[in-house]
CSV table of C-alpha atoms and ligand atoms in Angstrom, one decimal:
chain,number,residue,atom,x,y,z
A,1155,MET,CA,-17.5,5.3,11.8
A,1156,SER,CA,-16.6,1.7,12.5
A,1157,GLN,CA,-13.4,1.3,14.5
A,1158,GLU,CA,-13.4,-2.4,13.6
A,1159,ASN,CA,-12.8,-1.6,9.9
A,1160,ILE,CA,-9.7,0.3,9.0
A,1161,LEU,CA,-10.8,0.6,5.4
A,1162,GLU,CA,-14.4,1.0,4.0
A,1163,VAL,CA,-14.7,1.0,0.2
A,1164,GLU,CA,-18.2,1.6,-1.1
A,1165,ASN,CA,-19.5,1.5,-4.7
A,1166,LEU,CA,-16.1,2.4,-6.1
A,1167,VAL,CA,-16.2,3.2,-9.8
A,1168,MET,CA,-13.2,4.0,-12.0
A,1169,HIS,CA,-13.5,4.8,-15.7
A,1170,PHE,CA,-10.7,5.4,-18.1
A,1171,GLY,CA,-12.4,7.1,-21.1
A,1172,GLY,CA,-14.8,4.4,-22.2
A,1173,ILE,CA,-13.1,1.6,-20.2
A,1174,LYS,CA,-15.0,0.7,-17.0
A,1175,ALA,CA,-12.1,-0.6,-14.9
A,1176,LEU,CA,-14.0,-0.8,-11.7
A,1177,ASN,CA,-17.8,-1.1,-11.3
A,1178,ASP,CA,-19.4,-0.7,-7.8
A,1179,VAL,CA,-16.6,-2.3,-5.9
A,1180,THR,CA,-17.6,-2.6,-2.2
A,1181,PHE,CA,-15.6,-4.3,0.6
A,1182,ASN,CA,-14.3,-3.6,4.1
A,1183,ILE,CA,-11.0,-4.5,5.6
A,1184,LYS,CA,-10.8,-5.3,9.3
A,1185,ARG,CA,-8.2,-3.7,11.4
A,1186,GLY,CA,-5.4,-6.1,12.3
A,1187,SER,CA,-6.2,-8.5,9.4
A,1188,VAL,CA,-4.2,-9.9,6.5
A,1189,SER,CA,-6.5,-9.6,3.6
A,1190,ALA,CA,-6.0,-10.3,-0.1
A,1191,LEU,CA,-7.4,-8.9,-3.3
A,1192,ILE,CA,-7.3,-11.5,-6.0
A,1193,GLY,CA,-8.6,-12.0,-9.5
A,1194,PRO,CA,-7.4,-12.8,-13.0
A,1195,ASN,CA,-5.1,-10.4,-15.0
A,1196,GLY,CA,-6.8,-7.2,-15.8
A,1197,ALA,CA,-9.5,-7.7,-13.2
A,1198,GLY,CA,-8.8,-4.2,-11.7
A,1199,LYS,CA,-6.8,-5.0,-8.6
A,1200,THR,CA,-4.0,-2.5,-9.2
A,1201,THR,CA,-6.6,0.1,-10.1
A,1202,VAL,CA,-8.2,-0.4,-6.7
A,1203,PHE,CA,-4.8,0.1,-5.1
A,1204,ASN,CA,-4.3,3.3,-7.2
A,1205,CYS,CA,-7.6,4.7,-6.0
A,1206,LEU,CA,-7.0,3.7,-2.3
A,1207,THR,CA,-3.5,5.3,-2.3
A,1208,GLY,CA,-4.4,8.5,-4.0
A,1209,PHE,CA,-2.7,7.8,-7.4
A,1210,TYR,CA,-6.0,8.0,-9.1
A,1211,LYS,CA,-9.1,10.0,-8.1
A,1212,ALA,CA,-12.0,7.5,-8.4
A,1213,THR,CA,-14.8,8.4,-10.8
A,1214,GLY,CA,-17.3,7.5,-8.1
A,1215,GLY,CA,-18.0,5.9,-4.7
A,1216,SER,CA,-16.3,6.4,-1.4
A,1217,ILE,CA,-13.1,5.2,0.4
A,1218,LEU,CA,-13.0,5.8,4.1
A,1219,LEU,CA,-9.7,5.3,6.0
A,1220,ASN,CA,-10.0,5.0,9.7
A,1221,ALA,CA,-6.5,5.6,10.9
A,1222,GLY,CA,-4.6,8.0,13.1
A,1223,ASN,CA,-7.7,8.4,15.4
A,1224,LYS,CA,-9.6,10.1,12.6
A,1225,GLN,CA,-11.5,9.2,9.5
A,1226,THR,CA,-10.1,10.3,6.1
A,1227,SER,CA,-12.3,10.3,3.0
A,1228,VAL,CA,-9.7,9.5,0.4
A,1229,VAL,CA,-11.8,10.4,-2.6
A,1230,LYS,CA,-12.8,13.7,-1.0
A,1231,VAL,CA,-9.2,14.7,0.0
A,1232,LEU,CA,-8.2,14.2,-3.6
A,1233,GLY,CA,-11.2,16.0,-5.0
A,1234,GLU,CA,-10.9,19.2,-3.0
A,1235,LYS,CA,-10.6,22.3,-5.0
A,1236,PHE,CA,-9.2,25.6,-3.8
A,1237,LYS,CA,-11.7,27.2,-1.5
A,1238,GLY,CA,-11.9,30.9,-0.5
A,1239,SER,CA,-10.6,30.1,3.0
A,1240,ASP,CA,-7.5,28.4,1.5
A,1241,PHE,CA,-6.3,31.8,0.3
A,1242,ILE,CA,-6.6,33.3,3.8
A,1243,ASN,CA,-5.1,30.4,5.7
A,1244,PRO,CA,-1.4,29.9,4.6
A,1245,ALA,CA,-1.2,26.3,5.9
A,1246,ALA,CA,-4.3,25.2,3.9
A,1247,PHE,CA,-3.0,27.1,0.9
A,1248,ALA,CA,0.4,25.3,1.1
A,1249,GLU,CA,-1.4,21.9,1.4
A,1250,ARG,CA,-3.5,22.6,-1.7
A,1251,VAL,CA,-0.5,23.8,-3.7
A,1252,LYS,CA,1.4,20.6,-2.7
A,1253,TYR,CA,-1.5,18.5,-3.8
A,1254,LYS,CA,-1.6,20.2,-7.2
A,1255,MET,CA,2.1,19.7,-7.6
A,1256,PHE,CA,2.6,16.1,-6.3
A,1257,GLY,CA,-0.8,14.5,-6.4
A,1258,GLY,CA,-2.7,13.1,-3.5
A,1259,SER,CA,-0.6,10.1,-2.6
A,1260,HIS,CA,1.5,11.8,0.1
A,1261,LEU,CA,-1.7,13.0,1.8
A,1262,VAL,CA,-3.1,9.4,2.0
A,1263,ASN,CA,0.3,8.2,3.2
A,1264,ARG,CA,0.3,10.8,6.0
A,1265,ALA,CA,-3.3,9.6,6.9
A,1266,GLY,CA,-1.8,6.2,7.6
A,1267,LEU,CA,-1.7,4.1,4.4
A,1268,ALA,CA,1.4,3.0,2.6
A,1269,ARG,CA,1.9,0.9,-0.5
A,1270,THR,CA,4.4,-1.1,-2.6
A,1271,PHE,CA,4.3,-1.4,-6.3
A,1272,GLN,CA,3.8,-4.2,-8.8
A,1273,ASN,CA,6.9,-3.0,-10.6
A,1274,ILE,CA,9.5,-2.2,-8.0
A,1275,ARG,CA,10.0,1.5,-7.6
A,1276,LEU,CA,13.2,2.2,-5.6
A,1277,PHE,CA,15.9,4.8,-6.1
A,1278,LYS,CA,18.3,2.3,-7.6
A,1279,GLU,CA,21.3,4.6,-7.6
A,1280,MET,CA,20.9,5.4,-3.9
A,1281,SER,CA,22.1,3.2,-1.1
A,1282,VAL,CA,19.6,1.0,0.8
A,1283,ILE,CA,19.7,3.2,3.8
A,1284,GLU,CA,19.2,6.4,1.8
A,1285,ASN,CA,16.1,4.9,0.2
A,1286,LEU,CA,14.7,4.5,3.8
A,1287,LEU,CA,15.7,8.1,4.8
A,1288,VAL,CA,14.1,9.7,1.7
A,1289,ALA,CA,10.9,7.9,2.4
A,1290,GLN,CA,10.7,9.4,5.8
A,1291,HIS,CA,11.7,12.9,4.6
A,1292,MET,CA,8.7,12.8,2.2
A,1293,SER,CA,6.3,11.8,4.9
A,1294,VAL,CA,7.4,14.0,7.9
A,1295,GLN,CA,6.7,17.7,7.9
A,1296,ARG,CA,9.9,19.6,8.7
A,1297,SER,CA,10.9,23.1,8.1
A,1298,MET,CA,13.7,24.0,5.7
A,1299,ILE,CA,15.0,26.7,8.0
A,1300,SER,CA,15.6,24.2,10.8
A,1301,GLY,CA,17.5,22.1,8.3
A,1302,ILE,CA,19.7,25.0,7.1
A,1303,LEU,CA,20.4,26.0,10.7
A,1304,ASN,CA,20.9,22.4,11.7
A,1305,THR,CA,19.0,22.9,14.9
A,1306,ALA,CA,19.0,20.4,17.8
A,1307,SER,CA,15.5,19.3,16.9
A,1308,PHE,CA,16.5,18.8,13.3
A,1309,LYS,CA,19.5,16.7,14.4
A,1310,ASN,CA,17.3,14.6,16.7
A,1311,SER,CA,14.8,14.0,13.9
A,1312,GLU,CA,17.7,12.9,11.6
A,1313,GLU,CA,18.9,10.5,14.2
A,1314,ALA,CA,15.4,9.2,14.8
A,1315,ALA,CA,15.1,8.6,11.1
A,1316,LEU,CA,18.3,6.7,10.9
A,1317,ARG,CA,17.3,4.6,13.9
A,1318,LYS,CA,13.9,3.8,12.3
A,1319,ALA,CA,15.6,2.9,9.0
A,1320,PHE,CA,18.0,0.4,10.7
A,1321,TYR,CA,15.1,-1.0,12.8
A,1322,TRP,CA,13.1,-1.9,9.7
A,1323,LEU,CA,16.2,-3.1,7.9
A,1324,GLU,CA,16.7,-5.6,10.6
A,1325,VAL,CA,13.0,-6.8,10.4
A,1326,VAL,CA,13.4,-7.5,6.7
A,1327,HIS,CA,16.9,-9.0,7.1
A,1328,LEU,CA,18.8,-6.5,5.1
A,1329,THR,CA,21.0,-4.8,7.8
A,1330,GLU,CA,24.2,-6.1,6.2
A,1331,PHE,CA,23.3,-4.4,2.9
A,1332,ALA,CA,22.6,-1.0,4.3
A,1333,ASN,CA,25.4,0.7,2.3
A,1334,ARG,CA,24.9,-1.2,-0.9
A,1335,LEU,CA,23.1,0.5,-3.9
A,1336,ALA,CA,19.5,-0.6,-4.0
A,1337,GLY,CA,19.9,-1.5,-7.6
A,1338,GLU,CA,22.5,-4.1,-6.7
A,1339,LEU,CA,20.2,-6.1,-4.5
A,1340,SER,CA,18.5,-9.3,-5.7
A,1341,TYR,CA,14.9,-9.1,-6.8
A,1342,GLY,CA,13.7,-10.6,-3.5
A,1343,GLN,CA,15.8,-8.3,-1.5
A,1344,GLN,CA,14.5,-5.3,-3.4
A,1345,ARG,CA,10.9,-6.4,-2.7
A,1346,ARG,CA,11.7,-6.6,1.1
A,1347,LEU,CA,13.4,-3.2,0.9
A,1348,GLU,CA,10.2,-1.7,-0.6
A,1349,ILE,CA,8.3,-3.1,2.4
A,1350,ALA,CA,10.8,-1.6,4.8
A,1351,ARG,CA,10.5,1.7,3.0
A,1352,SER,CA,6.7,1.7,3.4
A,1353,MET,CA,6.9,0.7,7.0
A,1354,CYS,CA,9.3,3.7,7.7
A,1355,THR,CA,6.3,6.0,7.1
A,1356,ASN,CA,4.5,4.5,10.2
A,1357,PRO,CA,1.4,3.2,8.3
A,1358,GLU,CA,-1.5,1.6,10.1
A,1359,ILE,CA,-2.3,-0.3,6.8
A,1360,ILE,CA,0.1,-1.4,4.1
A,1361,CYS,CA,-1.0,-2.4,0.6
A,1362,LEU,CA,1.4,-4.8,-1.2
A,1363,ASP,CA,0.9,-5.2,-4.9
A,1364,GLU,CA,2.1,-8.7,-5.8
A,1365,PRO,CA,4.9,-8.9,-3.2
A,1366,ALA,CA,5.7,-12.6,-4.1
A,1367,ALA,CA,6.0,-12.0,-7.9
A,1368,GLY,CA,9.4,-13.3,-9.0
A,1369,LEU,CA,10.4,-14.8,-5.7
A,1370,ASN,CA,11.5,-18.4,-5.3
A,1371,PRO,CA,9.6,-20.7,-2.9
A,1372,SER,CA,11.9,-20.2,0.0
A,1373,GLU,CA,11.8,-16.4,-0.5
A,1374,THR,CA,8.0,-16.6,-0.7
A,1375,GLU,CA,7.9,-18.5,2.6
A,1376,ALA,CA,10.1,-15.9,4.2
A,1377,LEU,CA,7.8,-13.1,2.9
A,1378,ALA,CA,4.8,-14.8,4.3
A,1379,SER,CA,6.3,-15.0,7.8
A,1380,MET,CA,7.3,-11.3,7.5
A,1381,ILE,CA,3.7,-10.4,6.7
A,1382,ARG,CA,2.6,-12.2,9.8
A,1383,VAL,CA,5.2,-10.3,11.8
A,1384,LEU,CA,3.8,-7.0,10.5
A,1385,ARG,CA,0.3,-8.0,11.6
A,1386,ASP,CA,1.1,-9.7,14.9
A,1387,GLU,CA,4.0,-7.7,16.2
A,1388,HIS,CA,3.5,-4.2,14.7
A,1389,ASN,CA,-0.3,-4.0,14.7
A,1390,THR,CA,-0.2,-3.3,10.9
A,1391,THR,CA,-3.1,-4.3,8.7
A,1392,VAL,CA,-2.0,-5.9,5.5
A,1393,LEU,CA,-3.8,-5.8,2.2
A,1394,LEU,CA,-2.1,-7.7,-0.6
A,1395,ILE,CA,-2.7,-8.4,-4.2
A,1396,GLU,CA,-1.2,-11.7,-5.1
A,1397,HIS,CA,-1.3,-14.4,-7.8
A,1398,ASP,CA,0.4,-17.1,-5.7
A,1399,MET,CA,-2.7,-18.9,-4.4
A,1400,GLY,CA,-0.7,-21.1,-2.0
A,1401,MET,CA,0.5,-18.0,-0.2
A,1402,VAL,CA,-2.9,-16.2,-0.4
A,1403,MET,CA,-4.8,-19.2,1.1
A,1404,ASN,CA,-2.1,-19.7,3.7
A,1405,ILE,CA,-1.8,-16.2,5.2
A,1406,SER,CA,-5.1,-14.5,4.5
A,1407,ASP,CA,-7.9,-13.9,7.1
A,1408,TYR,CA,-10.1,-12.5,4.4
A,1409,ILE,CA,-10.2,-12.5,0.6
A,1410,VAL,CA,-11.9,-10.2,-1.9
A,1411,VAL,CA,-12.2,-11.6,-5.5
A,1412,LEU,CA,-12.4,-9.2,-8.5
A,1413,ASP,CA,-13.3,-10.1,-12.0
A,1414,HIS,CA,-13.8,-7.6,-14.8
A,1415,GLY,CA,-13.9,-4.8,-12.3
A,1416,GLU,CA,-16.5,-6.3,-10.1
A,1417,VAL,CA,-16.4,-8.1,-6.8
A,1418,ILE,CA,-17.6,-11.7,-7.4
A,1419,ALA,CA,-16.9,-13.1,-3.9
A,1420,LYS,CA,-15.7,-12.1,-0.4
A,1421,GLY,CA,-14.9,-14.4,2.6
A,1422,GLY,CA,-12.4,-16.6,4.3
A,1423,PRO,CA,-10.0,-18.8,2.4
A,1424,ASP,CA,-12.2,-22.0,2.7
A,1425,ASP,CA,-15.3,-20.2,1.3
A,1426,ILE,CA,-13.3,-18.7,-1.5
A,1427,LYS,CA,-11.6,-22.0,-2.5
A,1428,SER,CA,-14.9,-23.7,-2.9
A,1429,ASN,CA,-16.8,-20.9,-4.6
A,1430,PRO,CA,-17.8,-22.0,-8.1
A,1431,LYS,CA,-17.8,-18.4,-9.4
A,1432,VAL,CA,-14.2,-17.9,-8.2
A,1433,ILE,CA,-13.1,-21.2,-9.7
A,1434,ALA,CA,-14.7,-20.3,-13.0
A,1435,ALA,CA,-13.4,-16.8,-13.2
A,1436,TYR,CA,-10.0,-17.2,-11.7
A,1437,LEU,CA,-8.9,-20.4,-13.4
A,1438,GLY,CA,-10.9,-19.8,-16.6
A,1439,ALA,CA,-12.6,-23.1,-16.0
A,1440,GLU,CA,-16.2,-23.9,-16.8
A,1441,GLU,CA,-18.5,-23.8,-13.8
A,1442,GLY,CA,-18.8,-27.2,-12.2
A,1443,GLU,CA,-15.5,-28.4,-13.5
A,1444,GLU,CA,-13.2,-29.9,-10.9
A,1445,VAL,CA,-10.3,-27.6,-10.1
A,1446,SER,CA,-8.5,-26.9,-6.8
A,1447,LEU,CA,-7.3,-23.5,-5.7
B,2168,ATP,N1,-4.2,4.4,-16.5
B,2168,ATP,C1,-5.0,3.6,-17.2
B,2168,ATP,N2,-5.6,4.0,-18.4
B,2168,ATP,C2,-6.4,3.2,-19.1
B,2168,ATP,N3,-6.7,2.0,-18.7
B,2168,ATP,C3,-6.2,1.5,-17.6
B,2168,ATP,C4,-5.3,2.3,-16.7
B,2168,ATP,N4,-5.0,1.6,-15.6
B,2168,ATP,C5,-5.6,0.4,-15.8
B,2168,ATP,N5,-6.4,0.4,-16.9
B,2168,ATP,C6,-7.2,-0.8,-17.4
B,2168,ATP,O1,-8.0,-1.2,-16.3
B,2168,ATP,C7,-8.1,-2.6,-16.3
B,2168,ATP,C8,-7.6,-3.2,-15.0
B,2168,ATP,O2,-6.2,-3.1,-14.9
B,2168,ATP,P1,-5.4,-3.4,-13.6
B,2168,ATP,O3,-4.0,-3.0,-13.8
B,2168,ATP,O4,-6.1,-2.7,-12.4
B,2168,ATP,O5,-5.6,-5.0,-13.5
B,2168,ATP,P2,-4.9,-6.0,-12.4
B,2168,ATP,O6,-6.1,-6.7,-11.8
B,2168,ATP,O7,-4.0,-5.3,-11.5
B,2168,ATP,O8,-4.1,-7.0,-13.4
B,2168,ATP,P3,-2.7,-7.7,-13.2
B,2168,ATP,O9,-3.0,-9.0,-12.4
B,2168,ATP,O10,-2.3,-8.1,-14.6
B,2168,ATP,O11,-1.7,-6.8,-12.6
B,2168,ATP,C9,-7.4,-3.1,-17.5
B,2168,ATP,O12,-8.3,-3.3,-18.6
B,2168,ATP,C10,-6.4,-2.0,-17.8
B,2168,ATP,O13,-6.1,-2.0,-19.1
B,2169,MG,MG1,-1.9,-5.4,-11.2
């Protein structure tokens, strides 16, 4: 296992019926980097995220997540069926039942990976702070009994959750909106709240699906500095899908380019900008034509 890479994706394949959405996708993400997954509409970017985060179980290939001082095989975690020993060990049995009920995304989240969505998914009828508390309740294992009895340890964990929520609200500049309904926030503020919500689950890597979509230039600028803060001050690896090429080239250490479900280029921003295959695929230009990324 390579400590240098937080994520190792090898020969990832995803089929939907007859559609081959991903075909042998292979890339590594270095710990502590800001990396971007780019490509034209329909290239398969969100599908990669859905496989990484446990929303889909990949048809083939492997995804290794090196976080929390262990290695998690995402595809394997999702693929596990009930084993004989699960019926003897109550904890293993409960895990399996939970997986069958809720899917695998919470297991991947607990293993150290969090995500945001291309279409914002917040609890719009809940307050900003409640959204951050719910996220933590889903990722922390606590017993219902301690909640009913309101034990000291339960109260402490509630206070810790509140502290963490306010901490991240401050980082994303939303403290003054703590008691507003999430649905009342502007689009840009909701995108920042989604990032705060993901960070509340203590991820080592955060995957952002088009975080700059719908933002104006100054909001995009603020988002870019926030992403740098996550990497530089919170040791969080960031993997983002983004169509705003200015932002991608500006903040990325490493870029993976997908087209028609296949990786067509990998490298630093300068390599990618001048790669003819990328220019042709991404901008729909003929190879050799002069276009600037
Ligand atoms: N659940 C699904 N069932 C069937 N086909 C799907 C499903 N999810 C994605 N696809 C198909 O897989 C391909 C890749 O889609 P995906 O959403 O990953 O693209 P994308 O690169 O994120 O595009 P965009 O930039 O528009 O968000 C598309 O052809 C899409 O129709
Ligand atoms: Mg997408």
